[in-house]
Amino acid sequence: MGLVTCGLALGYGGSRLTFFPLLGLATGAVLRGRVLGLTVLGLSALGGAIAAHHEGWGALGVVYGTFLSGMVTAAILALSETVRELRATRQELARAAVEQERLRFSRDLHDLLGHTLSVIVVKSEAARRLAPRDLDAALAQVADIESVGRQALVEIREAVTGYREASLAGELDRARGALTAAGIEPAVRQSGPPLPPRTAALLGWVVRECVTNVIRHSGAAGCDIEVRGAAERVRLVITDDGGGGVGSAPPDGGPPGNGLTGSGLTGLAERLAAAGGTLVSGPAPGGRGFRVTAELPLDEDLVQAEHAEHTEHAEGDGR
């Protein structure tokens, strides 16, 4: 660095004191941080002292030129490095966003189609069994299949655009109908304060996935769904009395495992964990059937605000 700077200084000719501003420029191109500042200050002082000895007031120009050339060069190069880092970070964020969106769509498509196709299969089997002895009942099942298919198209469009959110109340109603159509006796109970929309949506996805798996894999006669809200947390418990369980079935069609395999409950567990919740599955008490327990924290301020708004609307309607 010194040799290059000396060569540039000699090439410029004129005052030999141009050496120090050029040395400051080279220093700014190489050094960073505290070392840069101390080195540039030292060079400026040295150049100023030599200039003062030979040229008097010309020392101020040497000090200023040395300091400015070093710091400005360092600032320009640091800015260039920052721009490169920002570009790399932006590309990485774009890749992460694409991957996250791909994962979201895959997960939503699994949740939507798994439930819908299970209901269609159950109702198709019911229509086939009813057709020989009760044509009207069979046609009612066919009408339900058409309705479910149309609703699935709407939900898939919403999933594609990213606006699809499950509703706990809607999923509980659909669960009753789907379980009943499959010959499984539903028991649905809900208690506690109103739930924030995000919490209700997450629990709605859990209900949809678990009920789908009960219908497909459990061979149960009954399914119990209970939502219990408290001051700080809400718990959803889904229990069947079958031999298969509400866990996702393995790819080979064998007996289900602990319910947290595949892209169903595993994806739900990840969603709940991201919201500070948990998802636990395993054999039901007594050794028969399967149970899934989902817990989520409640945003108390949000719950109270929603409850106050609901009360205000109710009072307004009463007037």
mmCIF file of C-alpha atoms in Angstrom:
data_model
loop_
_atom_site.group_PDB
_atom_site.id
_atom_site.type_symbol
_atom_site.label_atom_id
_atom_site.label_comp_id
_atom_site.label_asym_id
_atom_site.label_seq_id
_atom_site.Cartn_x
_atom_site.Cartn_y
_atom_site.Cartn_z
ATOM 1 C CA MET A 1 0.000 0.000 0.000
ATOM 2 C CA GLY A 2 2.837 2.398 0.892
ATOM 3 C CA LEU A 3 4.711 1.729 -2.351
ATOM 4 C CA VAL A 4 1.617 2.330 -4.488
ATOM 5 C CA THR A 5 0.869 5.551 -2.650
ATOM 6 C CA CYS A 6 4.445 6.767 -2.987
ATOM 7 C CA GLY A 7 4.322 6.066 -6.699
ATOM 8 C CA LEU A 8 1.121 8.079 -7.048
ATOM 9 C CA ALA A 9 2.612 10.925 -5.032
ATOM 10 C CA LEU A 10 5.741 11.050 -7.163
ATOM 11 C CA GLY A 11 3.649 10.856 -10.320
ATOM 12 C CA TYR A 12 1.671 13.920 -9.313
ATOM 13 C CA GLY A 13 4.829 15.956 -8.905
ATOM 14 C CA GLY A 14 4.575 19.322 -7.238
ATOM 15 C CA SER A 15 4.561 19.362 -3.456
ATOM 16 C CA ARG A 16 5.770 16.163 -1.852
ATOM 17 C CA LEU A 17 3.145 16.705 0.854
ATOM 18 C CA THR A 18 0.455 15.292 -1.466
ATOM 19 C CA PHE A 19 1.831 11.986 -0.191
ATOM 20 C CA PHE A 20 -0.244 12.212 2.988
ATOM 21 C CA PRO A 21 -3.697 12.766 1.414
ATOM 22 C CA LEU A 22 -2.972 9.883 -0.950
ATOM 23 C CA LEU A 23 -1.853 7.735 1.964
ATOM 24 C CA GLY A 24 -5.085 8.649 3.756
ATOM 25 C CA LEU A 25 -7.037 7.537 0.681
ATOM 26 C CA ALA A 26 -5.250 4.189 0.595
ATOM 27 C CA THR A 27 -5.733 3.762 4.347
ATOM 28 C CA GLY A 28 -9.473 4.340 4.003
ATOM 29 C CA ALA A 29 -9.605 1.667 1.308
ATOM 30 C CA VAL A 30 -7.957 -0.956 3.510
ATOM 31 C CA LEU A 31 -8.769 -0.340 7.176
ATOM 32 C CA ARG A 32 -12.092 -0.302 9.035
ATOM 33 C CA GLY A 33 -13.438 0.544 12.448
ATOM 34 C CA ARG A 34 -11.468 2.084 15.290
ATOM 35 C CA VAL A 35 -8.124 1.254 13.681
ATOM 36 C CA LEU A 36 -9.099 3.347 10.653
ATOM 37 C CA GLY A 37 -9.931 6.400 12.753
ATOM 38 C CA LEU A 38 -6.744 6.236 14.798
ATOM 39 C CA THR A 39 -4.572 5.668 11.725
ATOM 40 C CA VAL A 40 -6.119 8.543 9.753
ATOM 41 C CA LEU A 41 -5.782 10.881 12.737
ATOM 42 C CA GLY A 42 -2.141 9.886 13.114
ATOM 43 C CA LEU A 43 -1.422 10.425 9.416
ATOM 44 C CA SER A 44 -3.192 13.787 9.492
ATOM 45 C CA ALA A 45 -1.161 14.914 12.495
ATOM 46 C CA LEU A 46 2.101 13.705 10.968
ATOM 47 C CA GLY A 47 1.372 15.347 7.619
ATOM 48 C CA GLY A 48 0.346 18.557 9.351
ATOM 49 C CA ALA A 49 3.529 18.635 11.419
ATOM 50 C CA ILE A 50 5.752 18.140 8.373
ATOM 51 C CA ALA A 51 3.783 20.703 6.364
ATOM 52 C CA ALA A 52 3.966 23.233 9.200
ATOM 53 C CA HIS A 53 7.732 22.838 9.319
ATOM 54 C CA HIS A 54 8.159 23.443 5.573
ATOM 55 C CA GLU A 55 5.158 25.528 4.437
ATOM 56 C CA GLY A 56 3.579 27.143 7.492
ATOM 57 C CA TRP A 57 -0.160 27.679 7.016
ATOM 58 C CA GLY A 58 -0.248 25.095 4.226
ATOM 59 C CA ALA A 59 -0.318 22.491 6.991
ATOM 60 C CA LEU A 60 -4.063 23.010 7.464
ATOM 61 C CA GLY A 61 -4.755 21.907 3.897
ATOM 62 C CA VAL A 62 -2.646 18.798 4.354
ATOM 63 C CA VAL A 63 -4.398 17.861 7.610
ATOM 64 C CA TYR A 64 -7.824 18.440 6.097
ATOM 65 C CA GLY A 65 -7.010 16.610 2.855
ATOM 66 C CA THR A 66 -5.482 13.607 4.621
ATOM 67 C CA PHE A 67 -8.351 13.190 7.066
ATOM 68 C CA LEU A 68 -11.085 13.787 4.487
ATOM 69 C CA SER A 69 -9.621 11.463 1.844
ATOM 70 C CA GLY A 70 -9.268 8.615 4.345
ATOM 71 C CA MET A 71 -12.699 8.890 5.946
ATOM 72 C CA VAL A 72 -14.666 9.600 2.757
ATOM 73 C CA THR A 73 -13.031 6.675 0.963
ATOM 74 C CA ALA A 74 -13.846 4.384 3.884
ATOM 75 C CA ALA A 75 -17.448 5.654 3.987
ATOM 76 C CA ILE A 76 -17.973 5.090 0.253
ATOM 77 C CA LEU A 77 -16.578 1.558 0.397
ATOM 78 C CA ALA A 78 -18.592 0.753 3.540
ATOM 79 C CA LEU A 79 -21.736 1.997 1.810
ATOM 80 C CA SER A 80 -20.978 -0.210 -1.183
ATOM 81 C CA GLU A 81 -20.529 -3.233 1.085
ATOM 82 C CA THR A 82 -23.789 -2.422 2.878
ATOM 83 C CA VAL A 83 -25.655 -2.250 -0.426
ATOM 84 C CA ARG A 84 -24.284 -5.660 -1.419
ATOM 85 C CA GLU A 85 -25.320 -7.127 1.936
ATOM 86 C CA LEU A 86 -28.797 -5.612 1.621
ATOM 87 C CA ARG A 87 -29.209 -7.106 -1.840
ATOM 88 C CA ALA A 88 -28.149 -10.522 -0.567
ATOM 89 C CA THR A 89 -30.519 -10.212 2.403
ATOM 90 C CA ARG A 90 -33.379 -9.179 0.136
ATOM 91 C CA GLN A 91 -32.807 -12.201 -2.085
ATOM 92 C CA GLU A 92 -32.713 -14.486 0.941
ATOM 93 C CA LEU A 93 -35.945 -12.976 2.303
ATOM 94 C CA ALA A 94 -37.590 -13.432 -1.089
ATOM 95 C CA ARG A 95 -36.576 -17.101 -1.158
ATOM 96 C CA ALA A 96 -37.862 -17.569 2.394
ATOM 97 C CA ALA A 97 -41.164 -15.882 1.505
ATOM 98 C CA VAL A 98 -41.626 -18.142 -1.519
ATOM 99 C CA GLU A 99 -40.876 -21.221 0.578
ATOM 100 C CA GLN A 100 -43.256 -20.088 3.319
ATOM 101 C CA GLU A 101 -46.030 -19.449 0.807
ATOM 102 C CA ARG A 102 -45.443 -22.844 -0.797
ATOM 103 C CA LEU A 103 -45.660 -24.488 2.628
ATOM 104 C CA ARG A 104 -48.828 -22.547 3.491
ATOM 105 C CA PHE A 105 -50.545 -23.528 0.273
ATOM 106 C CA SER A 106 -49.528 -27.178 0.616
ATOM 107 C CA ARG A 107 -50.779 -27.262 4.195
ATOM 108 C CA ASP A 108 -54.065 -25.524 3.404
ATOM 109 C CA LEU A 109 -54.667 -27.743 0.385
ATOM 110 C CA HIS A 110 -54.123 -30.843 2.524
ATOM 111 C CA ASP A 111 -56.485 -29.571 5.220
ATOM 112 C CA LEU A 112 -59.166 -28.532 2.742
ATOM 113 C CA LEU A 113 -59.146 -31.485 0.373
ATOM 114 C CA GLY A 114 -58.612 -34.127 3.049
ATOM 115 C CA HIS A 115 -61.767 -33.097 4.862
ATOM 116 C CA THR A 116 -63.834 -32.434 1.747
ATOM 117 C CA LEU A 117 -62.963 -35.685 0.002
ATOM 118 C CA SER A 118 -63.657 -37.669 3.167
ATOM 119 C CA VAL A 119 -67.126 -36.129 3.439
ATOM 120 C CA ILE A 120 -67.807 -36.752 -0.256
ATOM 121 C CA VAL A 121 -66.763 -40.409 0.070
ATOM 122 C CA VAL A 122 -68.946 -40.918 3.150
ATOM 123 C CA LYS A 123 -71.979 -39.306 1.543
ATOM 124 C CA SER A 124 -71.436 -41.189 -1.719
ATOM 125 C CA GLU A 125 -71.427 -44.481 0.176
ATOM 126 C CA ALA A 126 -74.572 -43.413 2.033
ATOM 127 C CA ALA A 127 -76.297 -42.503 -1.245
ATOM 128 C CA ARG A 128 -75.367 -45.876 -2.749
ATOM 129 C CA ARG A 129 -76.754 -47.754 0.258
ATOM 130 C CA LEU A 130 -79.947 -45.696 0.390
ATOM 131 C CA ALA A 131 -80.748 -45.697 -3.332
ATOM 132 C CA PRO A 132 -82.411 -49.169 -3.506
ATOM 133 C CA ARG A 133 -84.830 -48.520 -0.620
ATOM 134 C CA ASP A 134 -85.149 -44.733 -0.213
ATOM 135 C CA LEU A 135 -84.520 -42.744 -3.368
ATOM 136 C CA ASP A 136 -85.420 -39.399 -1.783
ATOM 137 C CA ALA A 137 -82.869 -39.871 1.005
ATOM 138 C CA ALA A 138 -80.259 -40.905 -1.557
ATOM 139 C CA LEU A 139 -80.973 -37.787 -3.613
ATOM 140 C CA ALA A 140 -80.588 -35.689 -0.459
ATOM 141 C CA GLN A 141 -77.126 -37.172 0.017
ATOM 142 C CA VAL A 142 -76.283 -36.379 -3.612
ATOM 143 C CA ALA A 143 -77.436 -32.789 -3.060
ATOM 144 C CA ASP A 144 -75.170 -32.604 -0.014
ATOM 145 C CA ILE A 145 -72.266 -33.860 -2.131
ATOM 146 C CA GLU A 146 -72.918 -31.093 -4.654
ATOM 147 C CA SER A 147 -73.025 -28.505 -1.860
ATOM 148 C CA VAL A 148 -69.799 -29.792 -0.318
ATOM 149 C CA GLY A 149 -68.080 -29.728 -3.708
ATOM 150 C CA ARG A 150 -69.151 -26.146 -4.389
ATOM 151 C CA GLN A 151 -67.995 -25.063 -0.951
ATOM 152 C CA ALA A 152 -64.659 -26.791 -1.572
ATOM 153 C CA LEU A 153 -64.183 -24.791 -4.777
ATOM 154 C CA VAL A 154 -64.744 -21.557 -2.851
ATOM 155 C CA GLU A 155 -62.309 -22.616 -0.127
ATOM 156 C CA ILE A 156 -59.638 -23.595 -2.649
ATOM 157 C CA ARG A 157 -59.929 -20.184 -4.316
ATOM 158 C CA GLU A 158 -59.522 -18.570 -0.900
ATOM 159 C CA ALA A 159 -56.501 -20.759 -0.163
ATOM 160 C CA VAL A 160 -54.882 -19.776 -3.472
ATOM 161 C CA THR A 161 -55.338 -16.068 -2.739
ATOM 162 C CA GLY A 162 -54.185 -16.471 0.872
ATOM 163 C CA TYR A 163 -57.442 -15.335 2.477
ATOM 164 C CA ARG A 164 -58.635 -18.714 3.694
ATOM 165 C CA GLU A 165 -59.219 -18.918 7.455
ATOM 166 C CA ALA A 166 -61.091 -21.643 9.262
ATOM 167 C CA SER A 167 -63.922 -20.588 11.571
ATOM 168 C CA LEU A 168 -64.304 -22.535 14.800
ATOM 169 C CA ALA A 169 -68.092 -22.157 14.868
ATOM 170 C CA GLY A 170 -68.379 -23.144 11.213
ATOM 171 C CA GLU A 171 -66.041 -26.111 11.627
ATOM 172 C CA LEU A 172 -67.976 -27.347 14.664
ATOM 173 C CA ASP A 173 -71.208 -27.223 12.651
ATOM 174 C CA ARG A 174 -69.581 -29.031 9.736
ATOM 175 C CA ALA A 175 -68.114 -31.587 12.129
ATOM 176 C CA ARG A 176 -71.583 -32.438 13.454
ATOM 177 C CA GLY A 177 -72.906 -32.973 9.949
ATOM 178 C CA ALA A 178 -69.918 -34.957 8.703
ATOM 179 C CA LEU A 179 -69.807 -37.228 11.766
ATOM 180 C CA THR A 180 -73.539 -37.859 11.619
ATOM 181 C CA ALA A 181 -73.361 -38.684 7.909
ATOM 182 C CA ALA A 182 -70.580 -41.163 8.668
ATOM 183 C CA GLY A 183 -72.689 -42.891 11.324
ATOM 184 C CA ILE A 184 -70.625 -41.471 14.200
ATOM 185 C CA GLU A 185 -72.524 -39.873 17.087
ATOM 186 C CA PRO A 186 -71.146 -36.358 17.702
ATOM 187 C CA ALA A 187 -71.086 -34.622 21.090
ATOM 188 C CA VAL A 188 -70.014 -30.978 20.864
ATOM 189 C CA ARG A 189 -69.637 -28.675 23.888
ATOM 190 C CA GLN A 190 -68.230 -25.164 24.069
ATOM 191 C CA SER A 191 -67.774 -22.881 27.072
ATOM 192 C CA GLY A 192 -65.768 -19.839 28.056
ATOM 193 C CA PRO A 193 -65.289 -16.271 26.809
ATOM 194 C CA PRO A 194 -65.325 -15.254 23.135
ATOM 195 C CA LEU A 195 -62.127 -16.213 21.338
ATOM 196 C CA PRO A 196 -59.874 -13.897 19.324
ATOM 197 C CA PRO A 197 -60.211 -14.526 15.567
ATOM 198 C CA ARG A 198 -56.727 -15.996 15.185
ATOM 199 C CA THR A 199 -57.236 -18.413 18.081
ATOM 200 C CA ALA A 200 -60.640 -19.469 16.768
ATOM 201 C CA ALA A 201 -59.174 -19.990 13.283
ATOM 202 C CA LEU A 202 -56.362 -22.201 14.587
ATOM 203 C CA LEU A 203 -58.768 -24.318 16.622
ATOM 204 C CA GLY A 204 -61.026 -24.545 13.574
ATOM 205 C CA TRP A 205 -58.182 -26.130 11.606
ATOM 206 C CA VAL A 206 -57.618 -28.622 14.435
ATOM 207 C CA VAL A 207 -61.308 -29.584 14.449
ATOM 208 C CA ARG A 208 -61.310 -30.069 10.679
ATOM 209 C CA GLU A 209 -58.178 -32.242 10.613
ATOM 210 C CA CYS A 210 -59.163 -34.393 13.593
ATOM 211 C CA VAL A 211 -62.745 -34.968 12.467
ATOM 212 C CA THR A 212 -61.481 -35.920 9.006
ATOM 213 C CA ASN A 213 -59.177 -38.500 10.559
ATOM 214 C CA VAL A 214 -61.913 -39.828 12.846
ATOM 215 C CA ILE A 215 -64.129 -40.431 9.820
ATOM 216 C CA ARG A 216 -61.362 -41.991 7.734
ATOM 217 C CA HIS A 217 -59.434 -44.073 10.236
ATOM 218 C CA SER A 218 -61.053 -44.554 13.635
ATOM 219 C CA GLY A 219 -64.029 -46.853 13.053
ATOM 220 C CA ALA A 220 -65.604 -45.055 16.023
ATOM 221 C CA ALA A 221 -69.220 -45.025 17.113
ATOM 222 C CA GLY A 222 -68.938 -41.664 18.861
ATOM 223 C CA CYS A 223 -66.744 -38.572 18.859
ATOM 224 C CA ASP A 224 -66.598 -36.004 21.655
ATOM 225 C CA ILE A 225 -65.480 -32.421 20.904
ATOM 226 C CA GLU A 226 -65.069 -30.026 23.820
ATOM 227 C CA VAL A 227 -63.864 -26.408 23.794
ATOM 228 C CA ARG A 228 -63.102 -24.964 27.232
ATOM 229 C CA GLY A 229 -61.994 -21.355 27.518
ATOM 230 C CA ALA A 230 -60.505 -19.820 30.647
ATOM 231 C CA ALA A 231 -58.994 -16.460 31.570
ATOM 232 C CA GLU A 232 -55.602 -17.148 30.030
ATOM 233 C CA ARG A 233 -55.854 -20.279 27.859
ATOM 234 C CA VAL A 234 -58.343 -22.205 25.769
ATOM 235 C CA ARG A 235 -58.318 -25.981 25.412
ATOM 236 C CA LEU A 236 -59.818 -28.109 22.647
ATOM 237 C CA VAL A 237 -60.166 -31.835 23.331
ATOM 238 C CA ILE A 238 -61.314 -34.277 20.621
ATOM 239 C CA THR A 239 -61.830 -37.900 21.662
ATOM 240 C CA ASP A 240 -63.154 -40.867 19.690
ATOM 241 C CA ASP A 241 -64.014 -44.361 20.920
ATOM 242 C CA GLY A 242 -62.709 -46.227 17.886
ATOM 243 C CA GLY A 243 -59.731 -48.421 17.306
ATOM 244 C CA GLY A 244 -57.956 -46.320 14.704
ATOM 245 C CA GLY A 245 -57.535 -42.919 16.267
ATOM 246 C CA VAL A 246 -57.707 -39.360 15.113
ATOM 247 C CA GLY A 247 -54.053 -39.292 14.173
ATOM 248 C CA SER A 248 -53.025 -39.130 10.553
ATOM 249 C CA ALA A 249 -52.782 -42.525 8.933
ATOM 250 C CA PRO A 250 -49.340 -43.636 7.735
ATOM 251 C CA PRO A 251 -48.659 -43.770 3.996
ATOM 252 C CA ASP A 252 -48.850 -47.558 3.811
ATOM 253 C CA GLY A 253 -52.376 -47.611 5.207
ATOM 254 C CA GLY A 254 -51.315 -49.375 8.406
ATOM 255 C CA PRO A 255 -52.556 -48.472 11.855
ATOM 256 C CA PRO A 256 -52.076 -44.864 12.864
ATOM 257 C CA GLY A 257 -49.234 -43.915 15.143
ATOM 258 C CA ASN A 258 -49.128 -41.069 17.620
ATOM 259 C CA GLY A 259 -51.051 -38.671 15.384
ATOM 260 C CA LEU A 260 -48.124 -36.365 14.711
ATOM 261 C CA THR A 261 -46.917 -37.885 11.454
ATOM 262 C CA GLY A 262 -47.415 -36.680 7.920
ATOM 263 C CA SER A 263 -48.505 -33.187 6.952
ATOM 264 C CA GLY A 264 -51.761 -33.116 8.953
ATOM 265 C CA LEU A 265 -51.347 -32.909 12.709
ATOM 266 C CA THR A 266 -47.647 -32.190 12.313
ATOM 267 C CA GLY A 267 -48.474 -29.012 10.413
ATOM 268 C CA LEU A 268 -51.102 -28.095 12.992
ATOM 269 C CA ALA A 269 -48.614 -28.632 15.820
ATOM 270 C CA GLU A 270 -46.238 -26.226 14.069
ATOM 271 C CA ARG A 271 -48.992 -23.641 13.643
ATOM 272 C CA LEU A 272 -49.989 -23.844 17.300
ATOM 273 C CA ALA A 273 -46.372 -23.737 18.469
ATOM 274 C CA ALA A 274 -45.850 -20.535 16.470
ATOM 275 C CA ALA A 275 -48.796 -19.022 18.379
ATOM 276 C CA GLY A 276 -47.478 -20.186 21.758
ATOM 277 C CA GLY A 277 -49.733 -23.247 21.952
ATOM 278 C CA THR A 278 -49.363 -27.015 22.085
ATOM 279 C CA LEU A 279 -50.870 -30.049 20.368
ATOM 280 C CA VAL A 280 -50.716 -33.439 22.101
ATOM 281 C CA SER A 281 -52.198 -36.697 20.836
ATOM 282 C CA GLY A 282 -52.328 -40.246 22.121
ATOM 283 C CA PRO A 283 -54.578 -43.073 23.319
ATOM 284 C CA ALA A 284 -57.701 -42.000 25.163
ATOM 285 C CA PRO A 285 -58.052 -42.803 28.883
ATOM 286 C CA GLY A 286 -59.096 -46.411 29.318
ATOM 287 C CA GLY A 287 -57.048 -47.592 26.365
ATOM 288 C CA ARG A 288 -59.803 -47.414 23.740
ATOM 289 C CA GLY A 289 -60.018 -44.639 21.229
ATOM 290 C CA PHE A 290 -57.770 -41.686 20.595
ATOM 291 C CA ARG A 291 -57.509 -38.154 21.963
ATOM 292 C CA VAL A 292 -56.066 -34.922 20.636
ATOM 293 C CA THR A 293 -55.633 -31.955 22.982
ATOM 294 C CA ALA A 294 -54.865 -28.486 21.646
ATOM 295 C CA GLU A 295 -54.121 -25.520 23.908
ATOM 296 C CA LEU A 296 -53.604 -21.886 22.996
ATOM 297 C CA PRO A 297 -52.978 -18.760 25.072
ATOM 298 C CA LEU A 298 -55.608 -16.051 25.015
ATOM 299 C CA ASP A 299 -54.867 -12.377 24.445
ATOM 300 C CA GLU A 300 -56.853 -11.088 27.404
ATOM 301 C CA ASP A 301 -57.035 -7.478 26.183
ATOM 302 C CA LEU A 302 -58.284 -8.589 22.776
ATOM 303 C CA VAL A 303 -60.864 -10.923 24.302
ATOM 304 C CA GLN A 304 -62.177 -8.161 26.581
ATOM 305 C CA ALA A 305 -62.330 -5.683 23.702
ATOM 306 C CA GLU A 306 -64.263 -8.146 21.537
ATOM 307 C CA HIS A 307 -66.597 -8.960 24.417
ATOM 308 C CA ALA A 308 -67.233 -5.238 25.060
ATOM 309 C CA GLU A 309 -67.928 -4.674 21.366
ATOM 310 C CA HIS A 310 -70.311 -7.631 21.311
ATOM 311 C CA THR A 311 -72.124 -6.278 24.397
ATOM 312 C CA GLU A 312 -72.348 -2.810 22.874
ATOM 313 C CA HIS A 313 -73.896 -4.199 19.684
ATOM 314 C CA ALA A 314 -76.358 -6.249 21.718
ATOM 315 C CA GLU A 315 -77.416 -3.192 23.727
ATOM 316 C CA GLY A 316 -77.755 -1.184 20.533
ATOM 317 C CA ASP A 317 -80.019 -3.830 19.030
ATOM 318 C CA GLY A 318 -82.059 -3.840 22.232
ATOM 319 C CA ARG A 319 -82.773 -0.149 21.890
#
